[in-house]
PDB file of C-alpha atoms in Angstrom:
ATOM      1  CA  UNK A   1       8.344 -35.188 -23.268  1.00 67.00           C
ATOM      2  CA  UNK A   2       5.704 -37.009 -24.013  1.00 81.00           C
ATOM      3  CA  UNK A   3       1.734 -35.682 -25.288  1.00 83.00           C
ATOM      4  CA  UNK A   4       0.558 -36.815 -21.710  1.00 82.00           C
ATOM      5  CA  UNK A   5       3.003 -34.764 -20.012  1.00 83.00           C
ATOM      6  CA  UNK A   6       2.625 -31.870 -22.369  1.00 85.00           C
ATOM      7  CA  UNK A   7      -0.567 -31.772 -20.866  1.00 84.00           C
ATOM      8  CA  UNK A   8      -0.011 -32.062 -17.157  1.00 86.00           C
ATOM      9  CA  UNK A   9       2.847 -29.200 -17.445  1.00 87.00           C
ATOM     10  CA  UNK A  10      -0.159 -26.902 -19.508  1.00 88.00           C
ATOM     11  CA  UNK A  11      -2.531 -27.361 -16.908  1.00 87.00           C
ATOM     12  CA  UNK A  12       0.163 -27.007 -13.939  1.00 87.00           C
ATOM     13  CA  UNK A  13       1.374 -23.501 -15.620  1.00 88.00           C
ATOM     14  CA  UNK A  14      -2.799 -22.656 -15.982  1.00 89.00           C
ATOM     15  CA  UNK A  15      -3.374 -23.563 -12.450  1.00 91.00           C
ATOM     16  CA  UNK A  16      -0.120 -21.390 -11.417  1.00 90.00           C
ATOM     17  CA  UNK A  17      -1.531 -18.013 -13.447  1.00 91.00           C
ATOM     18  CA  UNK A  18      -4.737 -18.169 -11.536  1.00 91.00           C
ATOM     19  CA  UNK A  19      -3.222 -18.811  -8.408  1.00 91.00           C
ATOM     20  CA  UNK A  20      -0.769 -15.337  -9.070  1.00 92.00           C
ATOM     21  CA  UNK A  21      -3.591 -13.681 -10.452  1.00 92.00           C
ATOM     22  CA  UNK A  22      -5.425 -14.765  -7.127  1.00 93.00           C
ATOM     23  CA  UNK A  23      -2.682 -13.884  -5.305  1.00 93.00           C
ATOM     24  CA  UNK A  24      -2.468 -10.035  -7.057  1.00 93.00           C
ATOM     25  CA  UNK A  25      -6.002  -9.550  -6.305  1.00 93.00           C
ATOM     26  CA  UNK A  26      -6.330 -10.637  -2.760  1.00 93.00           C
ATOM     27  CA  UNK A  27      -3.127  -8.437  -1.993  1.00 92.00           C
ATOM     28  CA  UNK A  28      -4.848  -5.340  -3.795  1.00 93.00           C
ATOM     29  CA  UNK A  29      -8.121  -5.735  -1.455  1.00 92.00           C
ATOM     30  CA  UNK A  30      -5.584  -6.276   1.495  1.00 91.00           C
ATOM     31  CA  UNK A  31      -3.349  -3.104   0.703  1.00 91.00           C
ATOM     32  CA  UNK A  32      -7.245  -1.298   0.023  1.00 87.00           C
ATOM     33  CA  UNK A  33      -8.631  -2.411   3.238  1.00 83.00           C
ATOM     34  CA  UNK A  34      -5.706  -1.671   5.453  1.00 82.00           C
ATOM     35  CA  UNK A  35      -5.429   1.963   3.655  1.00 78.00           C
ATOM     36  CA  UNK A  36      -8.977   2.789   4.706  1.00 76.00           C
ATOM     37  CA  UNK A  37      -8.848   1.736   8.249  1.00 71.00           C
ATOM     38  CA  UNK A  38      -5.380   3.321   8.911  1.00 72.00           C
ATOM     39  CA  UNK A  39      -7.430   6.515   6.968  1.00 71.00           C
ATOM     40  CA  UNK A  40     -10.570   6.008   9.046  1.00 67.00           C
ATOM     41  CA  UNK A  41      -8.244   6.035  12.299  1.00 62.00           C
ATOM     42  CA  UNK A  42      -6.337   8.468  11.642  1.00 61.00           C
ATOM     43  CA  UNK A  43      -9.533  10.966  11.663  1.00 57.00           C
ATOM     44  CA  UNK A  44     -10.592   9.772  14.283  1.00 52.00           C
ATOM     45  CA  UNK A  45      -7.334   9.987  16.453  1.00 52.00           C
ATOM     46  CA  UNK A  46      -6.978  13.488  15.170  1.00 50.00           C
ATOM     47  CA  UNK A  47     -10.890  14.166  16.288  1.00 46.00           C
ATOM     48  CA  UNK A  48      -9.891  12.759  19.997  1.00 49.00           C
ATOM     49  CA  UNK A  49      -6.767  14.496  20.011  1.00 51.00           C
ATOM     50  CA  UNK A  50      -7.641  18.026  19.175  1.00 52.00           C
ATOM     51  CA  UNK A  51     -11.462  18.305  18.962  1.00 56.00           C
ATOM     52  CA  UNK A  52     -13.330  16.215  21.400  1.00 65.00           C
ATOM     53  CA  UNK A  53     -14.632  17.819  24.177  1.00 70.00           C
ATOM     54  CA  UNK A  54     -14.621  15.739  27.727  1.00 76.00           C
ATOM     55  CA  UNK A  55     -16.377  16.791  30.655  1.00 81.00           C
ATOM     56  CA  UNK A  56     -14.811  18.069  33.680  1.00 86.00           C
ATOM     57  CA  UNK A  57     -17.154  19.806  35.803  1.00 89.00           C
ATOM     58  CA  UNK A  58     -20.551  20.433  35.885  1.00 90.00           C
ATOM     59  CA  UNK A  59     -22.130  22.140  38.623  1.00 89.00           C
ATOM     60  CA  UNK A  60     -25.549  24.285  39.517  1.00 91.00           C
ATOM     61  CA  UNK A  61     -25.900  27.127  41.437  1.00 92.00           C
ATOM     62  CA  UNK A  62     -27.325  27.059  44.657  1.00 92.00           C
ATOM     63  CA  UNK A  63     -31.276  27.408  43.589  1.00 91.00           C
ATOM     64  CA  UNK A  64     -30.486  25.580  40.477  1.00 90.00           C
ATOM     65  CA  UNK A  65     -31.000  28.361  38.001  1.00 92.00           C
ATOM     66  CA  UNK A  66     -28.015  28.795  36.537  1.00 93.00           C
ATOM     67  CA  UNK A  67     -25.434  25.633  35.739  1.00 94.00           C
ATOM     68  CA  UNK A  68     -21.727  26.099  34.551  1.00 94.00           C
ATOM     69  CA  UNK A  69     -20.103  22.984  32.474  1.00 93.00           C
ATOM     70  CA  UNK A  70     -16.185  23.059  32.276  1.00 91.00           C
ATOM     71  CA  UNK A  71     -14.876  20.906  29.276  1.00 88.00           C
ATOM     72  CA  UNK A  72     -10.932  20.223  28.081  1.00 83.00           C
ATOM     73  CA  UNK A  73     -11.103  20.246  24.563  1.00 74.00           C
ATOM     74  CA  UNK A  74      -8.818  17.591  22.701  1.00 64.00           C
ATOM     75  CA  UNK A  75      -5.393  16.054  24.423  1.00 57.00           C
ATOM     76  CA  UNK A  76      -2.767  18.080  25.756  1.00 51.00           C
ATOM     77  CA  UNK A  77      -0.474  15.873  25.408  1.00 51.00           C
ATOM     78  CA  UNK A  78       1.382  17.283  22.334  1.00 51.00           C
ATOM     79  CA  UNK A  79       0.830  20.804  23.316  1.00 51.00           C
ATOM     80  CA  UNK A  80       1.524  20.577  27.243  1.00 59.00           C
ATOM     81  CA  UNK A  81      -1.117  23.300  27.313  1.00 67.00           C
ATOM     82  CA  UNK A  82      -5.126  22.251  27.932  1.00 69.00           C
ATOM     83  CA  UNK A  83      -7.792  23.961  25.943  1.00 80.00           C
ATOM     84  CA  UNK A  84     -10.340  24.415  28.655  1.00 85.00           C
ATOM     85  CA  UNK A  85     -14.193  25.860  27.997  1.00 88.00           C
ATOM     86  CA  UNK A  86     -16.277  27.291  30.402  1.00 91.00           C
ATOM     87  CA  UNK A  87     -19.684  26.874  29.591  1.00 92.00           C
ATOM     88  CA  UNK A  88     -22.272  29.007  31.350  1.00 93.00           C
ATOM     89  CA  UNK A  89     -26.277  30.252  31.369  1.00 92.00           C
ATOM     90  CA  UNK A  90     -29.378  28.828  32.628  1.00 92.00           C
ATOM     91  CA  UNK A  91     -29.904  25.457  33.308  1.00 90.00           C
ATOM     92  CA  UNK A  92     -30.573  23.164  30.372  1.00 85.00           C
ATOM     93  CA  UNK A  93     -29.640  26.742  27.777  1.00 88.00           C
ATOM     94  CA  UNK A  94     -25.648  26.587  28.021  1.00 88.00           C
ATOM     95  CA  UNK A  95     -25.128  28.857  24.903  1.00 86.00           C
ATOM     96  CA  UNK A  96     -22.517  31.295  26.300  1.00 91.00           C
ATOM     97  CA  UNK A  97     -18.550  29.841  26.823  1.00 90.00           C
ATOM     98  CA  UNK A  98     -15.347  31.441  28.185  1.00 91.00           C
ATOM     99  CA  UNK A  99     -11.672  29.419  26.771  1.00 88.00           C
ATOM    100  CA  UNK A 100      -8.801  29.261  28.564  1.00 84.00           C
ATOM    101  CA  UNK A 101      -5.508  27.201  28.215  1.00 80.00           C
ATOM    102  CA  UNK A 102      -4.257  25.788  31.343  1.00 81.00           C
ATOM    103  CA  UNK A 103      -0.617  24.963  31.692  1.00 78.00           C
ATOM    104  CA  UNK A 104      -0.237  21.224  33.436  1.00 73.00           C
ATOM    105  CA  UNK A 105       1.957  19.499  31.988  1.00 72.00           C
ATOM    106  CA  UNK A 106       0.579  17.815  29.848  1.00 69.00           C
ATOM    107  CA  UNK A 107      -1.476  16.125  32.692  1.00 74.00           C
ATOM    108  CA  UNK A 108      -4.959  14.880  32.514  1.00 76.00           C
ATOM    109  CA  UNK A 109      -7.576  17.680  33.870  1.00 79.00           C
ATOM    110  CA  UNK A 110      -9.340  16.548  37.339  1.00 82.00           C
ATOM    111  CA  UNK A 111     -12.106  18.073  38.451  1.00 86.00           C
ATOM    112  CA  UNK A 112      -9.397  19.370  41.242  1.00 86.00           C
ATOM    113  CA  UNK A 113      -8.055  22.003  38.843  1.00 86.00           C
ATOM    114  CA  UNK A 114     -11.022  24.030  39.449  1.00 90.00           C
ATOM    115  CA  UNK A 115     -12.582  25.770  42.523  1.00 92.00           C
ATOM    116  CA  UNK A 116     -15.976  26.749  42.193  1.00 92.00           C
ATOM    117  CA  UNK A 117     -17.301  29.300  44.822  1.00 94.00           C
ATOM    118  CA  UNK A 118     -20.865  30.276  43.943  1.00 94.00           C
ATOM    119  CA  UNK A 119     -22.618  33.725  45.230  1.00 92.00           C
ATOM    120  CA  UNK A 120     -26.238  33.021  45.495  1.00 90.00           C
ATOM    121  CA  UNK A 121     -27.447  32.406  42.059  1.00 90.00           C
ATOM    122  CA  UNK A 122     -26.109  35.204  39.903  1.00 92.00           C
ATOM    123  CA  UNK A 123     -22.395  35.331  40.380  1.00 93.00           C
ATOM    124  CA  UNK A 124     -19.767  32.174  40.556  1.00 94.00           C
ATOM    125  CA  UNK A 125     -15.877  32.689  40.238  1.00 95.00           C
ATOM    126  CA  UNK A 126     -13.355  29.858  39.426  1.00 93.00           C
ATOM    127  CA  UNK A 127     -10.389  29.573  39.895  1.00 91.00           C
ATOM    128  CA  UNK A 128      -7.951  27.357  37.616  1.00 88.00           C
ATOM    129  CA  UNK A 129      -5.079  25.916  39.010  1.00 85.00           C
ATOM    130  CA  UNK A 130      -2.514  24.472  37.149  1.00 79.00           C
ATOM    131  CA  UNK A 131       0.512  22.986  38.013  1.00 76.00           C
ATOM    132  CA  UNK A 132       2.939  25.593  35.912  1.00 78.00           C
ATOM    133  CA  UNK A 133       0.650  28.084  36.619  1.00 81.00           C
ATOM    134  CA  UNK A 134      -0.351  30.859  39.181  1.00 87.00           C
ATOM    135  CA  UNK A 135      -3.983  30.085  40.274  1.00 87.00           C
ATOM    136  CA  UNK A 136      -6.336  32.326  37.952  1.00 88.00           C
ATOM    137  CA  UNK A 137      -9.697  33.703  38.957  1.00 92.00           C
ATOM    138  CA  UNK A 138     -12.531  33.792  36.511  1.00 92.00           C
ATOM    139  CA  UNK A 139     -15.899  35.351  37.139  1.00 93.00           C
ATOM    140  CA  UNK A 140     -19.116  35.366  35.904  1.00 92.00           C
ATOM    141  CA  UNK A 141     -21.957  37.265  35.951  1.00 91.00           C
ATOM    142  CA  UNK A 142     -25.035  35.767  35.125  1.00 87.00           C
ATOM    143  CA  UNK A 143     -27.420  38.808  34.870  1.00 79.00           C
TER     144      UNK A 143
END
């Protein structure tokens, strides 16, 4: 081999280190970055699955003093069994909540689970139907 290709062969095996070297450090950012987004989605399918709280209902009584606001909280989709709250109190000041689990399935909650039947302002009773379920009455008293 001659000086001249001494030379091209040095500078080919350079060239080929700081490509792999490159290489190693584009694949560690790659192997960080997809890491934190699988971590960042994880919490937040974990948040949607057992903590968020969707509305189903929300509803006034008659004069518009008092106001109950049923949520499901997370999916019931793993547990076949829906977290429901029942949030109650005067309009606007919902600081007082009743839980209940509804059996469905697994099904997504409809406003049609729930019959609302106020009387006057004061008293309301729901009743939560589910479809494994015998119909359940809940009342409250708003006094």
């Amino acid at each position: 081999m001659t000086q001249e290709e001494e030379k091209e062969q040095e500078k080919i095996n350079k060239m080929v280190k700081r490509v792999k070297k490159t290489m190693i450090i584009f694949g560690i950012i790659f192997v960080i970055a997809i890491c934190s987004l699988l971590f960042y989605g994880m919490k937040k399918v974990n948040y949607s699955l057992f903590k968020q709280l969707d509305s189903i209902v929300l509803e006034d009584s008659p004069n518009h003093i008092n106001q109950i606001h049923i949520q499901v909280r997370g999916s019931n989709l793993f547990t076949f069994n829906a977290p429901v709250r029942i949030y109650y109190g005067k309009v606007g000041n919902l600081d007082k909540y009743k839980e209940y689990t509804i059996q469905n399935r697994g099904a997504t909650l409809y406003p049609d689970h729930f019959t609302i039947q106020w009387d006057g302002d004061e008293h309301v009773e729901i009743i939560i139907h589910g479809d494994e379920q015998e119909d359940e009455k809940v009342k409250i008293n708003f006094q």
